[in-house]
Amino acid sequence: MKNIAVIAHPLVAHYLTIMRDKRTPSKDFKSALDKISYLLAGIFYSELKGENVNIETPLKKTTGKLIKQEVVLLPILRAGLGLTRGFTDLFPDIKVSHIGLYRDEESLKPIKYYFKFPDIKDKSGIKVIILDPMIATGGSVSFTIEYLLDMGIKDINVVSLLLAPEGIKAIENRFNQKDKKKIKIFTCSIDEKLNEKGYIVPGLGDAGDRIFGTE
Ligand code: PRP
Ligand code: URA
């Protein structure tokens, strides 16, 4: 995959290290993820295009820029919820869609249990941001991307914390060249590998369980 950007930001690395540490309790894990979500949103939103508008300050008429682009955030439940705060706080006009997926423990294949997308007529101009801290086998994110491609969406962005090399290969093999041009992946680290249970190594453990204290 050519369209993978690894975010190198000292504060992202700082909070990611806190999250990787097995001694970090759930409340601090969640808080570090929240901080990262603001940093990633700031970096990601620097791509948005503002439109010129005429306004009047208390002193004179002038022009400014406002973002009018249709942007949809799509956290993959559950763990993707942990990355939403920064994105919604910094740009409250964003619409939030949800997809519920969990990995079957044996097959590691994603099972869908929920999907809700905003009612936007022309889907071809929408920018979608999929949020999922972990891309392991790549099954969950590929399933979600396929869903969006089938809906006619052409600007698909994935924001993650950790990406496994196996996940990159799976995405690479699943989509054709034309569809790959519609996909961009942003991650904070490409880790070493998956273990025999499909967990990212060194990773940070089970993201959903650590966020929601369900370990
Ligand atoms: C985790 C994680 C991803 C998925 C990644 O979800 O949040 O969605 O696994 O694995 P994959 O790349 O192999 O598909 P999980 O199934 O644990 O559900 P949860 O977020 O509800 O805990
Ligand atoms: N899902 C997680 O939460 N962690 C992993 O390491 C892999 C999948």
Short mmCIF file of C-alpha atoms and ligand atoms in Angstrom, two decimals:
data_model
loop_
_atom_site.label_atom_id
_atom_site.label_comp_id
_atom_site.label_asym_id
_atom_site.label_seq_id
_atom_site.Cartn_x
_atom_site.Cartn_y
_atom_site.Cartn_z
CA MET A 1 0.00 0.00 0.00
CA LYS A 2 1.39 3.36 -1.01
CA ASN A 3 -1.16 5.44 0.85
CA ILE A 4 -0.01 4.79 4.41
CA ALA A 5 1.22 7.69 6.53
CA VAL A 6 2.94 7.04 9.85
CA ILE A 7 2.38 10.00 12.17
CA ALA A 8 5.62 11.06 13.86
CA HIS A 9 4.68 13.43 16.68
CA PRO A 10 6.51 13.37 20.02
CA LEU A 11 3.29 13.70 22.03
CA VAL A 12 1.62 10.89 20.08
CA ALA A 13 4.67 8.70 20.86
CA HIS A 14 4.49 9.79 24.53
CA TYR A 15 0.82 8.86 25.00
CA LEU A 16 1.16 5.70 22.92
CA THR A 17 3.95 4.53 25.25
CA ILE A 18 1.63 5.09 28.24
CA MET A 19 -1.05 3.05 26.47
CA ARG A 20 1.32 0.20 25.63
CA ASP A 21 2.45 -0.14 29.28
CA LYS A 22 0.52 -3.03 30.86
CA ARG A 23 0.56 -1.24 34.24
CA THR A 24 -1.54 1.67 32.88
CA PRO A 25 -5.03 1.49 34.41
CA SER A 26 -8.14 1.87 32.25
CA LYS A 27 -8.81 5.50 33.22
CA ASP A 28 -5.28 6.58 32.21
CA PHE A 29 -5.40 4.43 29.07
CA LYS A 30 -8.64 6.16 28.04
CA SER A 31 -7.27 9.58 28.87
CA ALA A 32 -4.09 8.99 26.80
CA LEU A 33 -6.22 7.82 23.86
CA ASP A 34 -8.37 10.92 24.19
CA LYS A 35 -5.27 13.14 24.00
CA ILE A 36 -4.03 11.26 20.94
CA SER A 37 -7.43 11.74 19.31
CA TYR A 38 -6.99 15.54 19.47
CA LEU A 39 -3.47 15.32 18.04
CA LEU A 40 -4.56 13.05 15.19
CA ALA A 41 -7.64 15.17 14.47
CA GLY A 42 -5.46 18.30 14.30
CA ILE A 43 -3.11 16.62 11.82
CA PHE A 44 -5.88 15.02 9.79
CA TYR A 45 -8.04 18.14 9.59
CA SER A 46 -5.16 20.14 8.13
CA GLU A 47 -6.25 18.44 4.84
CA LEU A 48 -9.75 19.93 4.87
CA LYS A 49 -10.54 22.65 2.38
CA GLY A 50 -12.15 25.89 3.53
CA GLU A 51 -14.48 27.86 1.26
CA ASN A 52 -14.20 31.63 0.91
CA VAL A 53 -17.02 33.51 2.66
CA ASN A 54 -17.83 37.19 3.10
CA ILE A 55 -18.26 38.35 6.68
CA GLU A 56 -18.30 41.61 8.60
CA THR A 57 -16.19 42.14 11.70
CA PRO A 58 -17.19 44.91 14.15
CA LEU A 59 -14.81 47.11 12.10
CA LYS A 60 -15.23 46.25 8.41
CA LYS A 61 -16.27 43.84 5.72
CA THR A 62 -13.74 41.12 5.02
CA THR A 63 -13.45 37.57 3.77
CA GLY A 64 -12.72 34.38 5.65
CA LYS A 65 -12.83 30.64 5.14
CA LEU A 66 -15.33 28.14 6.51
CA ILE A 67 -15.29 24.38 6.09
CA LYS A 68 -18.44 23.29 4.28
CA GLN A 69 -17.21 19.90 3.17
CA GLU A 70 -19.41 16.92 4.08
CA VAL A 71 -17.32 14.84 6.49
CA VAL A 72 -18.53 11.66 8.19
CA LEU A 73 -16.75 10.04 11.12
CA LEU A 74 -17.14 6.27 11.34
CA PRO A 75 -15.82 4.69 14.55
CA ILE A 76 -15.75 0.89 14.50
CA LEU A 77 -17.44 -0.24 17.73
CA ARG A 78 -16.31 -0.57 20.34
CA ALA A 79 -12.69 0.52 20.42
CA GLY A 80 -13.09 3.17 17.68
CA LEU A 81 -15.25 5.17 20.08
CA GLY A 82 -12.09 5.88 22.08
CA LEU A 83 -10.74 7.98 19.19
CA THR A 84 -13.84 10.09 18.50
CA ARG A 85 -13.57 12.93 21.04
CA GLY A 86 -10.82 14.98 19.36
CA PHE A 87 -12.49 14.67 15.96
CA THR A 88 -15.95 15.76 17.15
CA ASP A 89 -14.73 18.50 19.54
CA LEU A 90 -12.52 20.18 16.93
CA PHE A 91 -15.13 19.96 14.16
CA PRO A 92 -18.62 19.65 15.69
CA ASP A 93 -20.30 19.87 12.24
CA ILE A 94 -19.03 16.39 11.49
CA LYS A 95 -21.72 13.69 11.20
CA VAL A 96 -21.07 10.50 13.14
CA SER A 97 -21.90 7.11 11.65
CA HIS A 98 -21.32 3.82 13.53
CA ILE A 99 -20.47 0.29 12.53
CA GLY A 100 -20.56 -2.51 15.11
CA LEU A 101 -18.11 -5.35 14.45
CA TYR A 102 -16.44 -7.90 16.63
CA ARG A 103 -13.84 -10.50 15.72
CA ASP A 104 -14.88 -14.11 16.04
CA GLU A 105 -12.28 -15.53 18.45
CA GLU A 106 -11.69 -18.69 16.41
CA SER A 107 -11.81 -17.52 12.79
CA LEU A 108 -10.73 -13.90 13.55
CA LYS A 109 -13.33 -12.85 10.92
CA PRO A 110 -15.40 -9.72 11.62
CA ILE A 111 -19.07 -10.18 12.56
CA LYS A 112 -21.33 -7.17 11.91
CA TYR A 113 -24.01 -6.34 14.47
CA TYR A 114 -24.82 -2.67 13.72
CA PHE A 115 -24.59 -0.06 10.95
CA LYS A 116 -26.04 3.44 10.74
CA PHE A 117 -25.02 6.06 8.19
CA PRO A 118 -26.32 9.63 7.81
CA ASP A 119 -28.94 10.22 5.13
CA ILE A 120 -26.85 12.10 2.56
CA LYS A 121 -28.18 11.89 -1.01
CA ASP A 122 -24.95 12.37 -2.99
CA LYS A 123 -22.51 10.01 -1.33
CA SER A 124 -19.80 10.47 -3.97
CA GLY A 125 -18.55 13.78 -2.48
CA ILE A 126 -18.34 12.67 1.15
CA LYS A 127 -15.06 12.32 3.03
CA VAL A 128 -15.30 9.42 5.50
CA ILE A 129 -12.91 8.93 8.41
CA ILE A 130 -12.93 5.39 9.80
CA LEU A 131 -11.62 5.23 13.36
CA ASP A 132 -10.17 2.05 14.83
CA PRO A 133 -7.16 2.00 17.15
CA MET A 134 -6.12 -1.51 16.03
CA ILE A 135 -5.64 -2.97 12.55
CA ALA A 136 -4.52 -6.55 13.17
CA THR A 137 -5.55 -9.07 10.47
CA GLY A 138 -7.15 -6.11 8.68
CA GLY A 139 -10.47 -7.97 8.54
CA SER A 140 -12.58 -5.37 10.41
CA VAL A 141 -11.27 -2.36 8.54
CA SER A 142 -11.43 -4.11 5.13
CA PHE A 143 -15.04 -5.13 5.79
CA THR A 144 -15.87 -1.49 6.62
CA ILE A 145 -14.02 -0.13 3.57
CA GLU A 146 -15.87 -2.60 1.32
CA TYR A 147 -19.20 -1.43 2.76
CA LEU A 148 -18.31 2.19 1.99
CA LEU A 149 -17.06 1.41 -1.53
CA ASP A 150 -20.35 -0.41 -2.23
CA MET A 151 -22.19 2.76 -1.15
CA GLY A 152 -20.25 4.77 -3.76
CA ILE A 153 -17.90 6.57 -1.38
CA LYS A 154 -14.66 7.68 -3.00
CA ASP A 155 -12.70 9.38 -0.22
CA ILE A 156 -12.04 6.82 2.52
CA ASN A 157 -9.57 7.55 5.31
CA VAL A 158 -8.60 5.20 8.10
CA VAL A 159 -7.14 6.57 11.33
CA SER A 160 -5.54 4.01 13.63
CA LEU A 161 -2.96 3.72 16.40
CA LEU A 162 -1.31 0.42 15.51
CA LEU A 163 -1.09 -1.38 12.22
CA ALA A 164 0.26 -4.93 11.81
CA PRO A 165 2.19 -5.88 8.63
CA GLU A 166 -0.34 -8.72 8.13
CA GLY A 167 -3.13 -6.12 8.07
CA ILE A 168 -1.33 -4.08 5.42
CA LYS A 169 -0.98 -7.20 3.23
CA ALA A 170 -4.63 -8.12 3.70
CA ILE A 171 -5.81 -4.67 2.60
CA GLU A 172 -3.33 -4.70 -0.27
CA ASN A 173 -4.68 -8.04 -1.53
CA ARG A 174 -8.38 -7.35 -0.99
CA PHE A 175 -8.82 -4.23 -3.12
CA ASN A 176 -8.07 -3.52 -6.77
CA GLN A 177 -5.86 -0.64 -7.92
CA LYS A 178 -8.83 1.63 -8.68
CA ASP A 179 -10.34 1.19 -5.20
CA LYS A 180 -6.95 1.48 -3.47
CA LYS A 181 -6.69 5.01 -4.85
CA LYS A 182 -9.77 5.89 -2.76
CA ILE A 183 -8.17 4.69 0.50
CA LYS A 184 -5.67 6.45 2.78
CA ILE A 185 -4.39 5.02 6.04
CA PHE A 186 -2.97 7.06 8.90
CA THR A 187 -1.33 5.21 11.78
CA CYS A 188 0.92 5.97 14.73
CA SER A 189 3.02 2.81 14.42
CA ILE A 190 3.54 -0.21 12.19
CA ASP A 191 4.26 -2.93 14.75
CA GLU A 192 6.23 -6.19 14.34
CA LYS A 193 3.64 -8.93 13.74
CA LEU A 194 0.59 -10.78 14.99
CA ASN A 195 0.84 -13.52 17.60
CA GLU A 196 -0.93 -16.91 17.25
CA LYS A 197 -4.15 -15.41 18.68
CA GLY A 198 -4.19 -12.52 16.22
CA TYR A 199 -2.97 -9.90 18.69
CA ILE A 200 -0.57 -7.20 17.58
CA VAL A 201 2.99 -7.59 18.98
CA PRO A 202 4.28 -5.64 20.85
CA GLY A 203 0.87 -3.92 20.61
CA LEU A 204 -1.07 -2.74 23.61
CA GLY A 205 -3.36 -5.70 24.33
CA ASP A 206 -7.11 -5.66 23.74
CA ALA A 207 -7.97 -2.03 23.06
CA GLY A 208 -11.75 -2.35 23.66
CA ASP A 209 -11.26 -4.15 26.97
CA ARG A 210 -8.65 -1.66 28.19
CA ILE A 211 -10.79 1.36 27.21
CA PHE A 212 -13.99 0.03 28.77
CA GLY A 213 -12.44 -1.86 31.72
CA THR A 214 -13.91 -5.21 30.58
CA GLU A 215 -10.69 -7.25 30.83
C1 PRP B 1 -10.68 -5.12 17.78
C2 PRP B 1 -10.25 -3.76 17.27
C3 PRP B 1 -10.54 -3.85 15.80
C4 PRP B 1 -10.29 -5.31 15.51
C5 PRP B 1 -9.00 -5.41 14.79
O1 PRP B 1 -12.05 -5.21 17.95
O2 PRP B 1 -10.94 -2.70 17.89
O3 PRP B 1 -11.85 -3.49 15.45
O4 PRP B 1 -10.22 -5.99 16.77
O5 PRP B 1 -8.75 -6.71 14.41
P1 PRP B 1 -8.69 -7.18 12.88
O6 PRP B 1 -7.86 -6.21 12.14
O7 PRP B 1 -8.06 -8.54 13.00
O8 PRP B 1 -10.11 -7.25 12.38
P2 PRP B 1 -12.74 -6.40 18.75
O9 PRP B 1 -13.20 -7.46 17.83
O10 PRP B 1 -11.84 -6.83 19.87
O11 PRP B 1 -14.06 -5.72 19.30
P3 PRP B 1 -14.22 -4.56 20.42
O12 PRP B 1 -13.64 -3.29 19.84
O13 PRP B 1 -15.70 -4.51 20.58
O14 PRP B 1 -13.50 -5.00 21.66
N1 URA B 2 -7.67 -6.10 18.60
C1 URA B 2 -7.12 -5.56 19.71
O1 URA B 2 -7.81 -4.89 20.49
N2 URA B 2 -5.81 -5.77 19.93
C2 URA B 2 -5.03 -6.48 19.10
O2 URA B 2 -3.83 -6.61 19.36
C3 URA B 2 -5.63 -7.03 17.96
C4 URA B 2 -6.95 -6.83 17.73
#
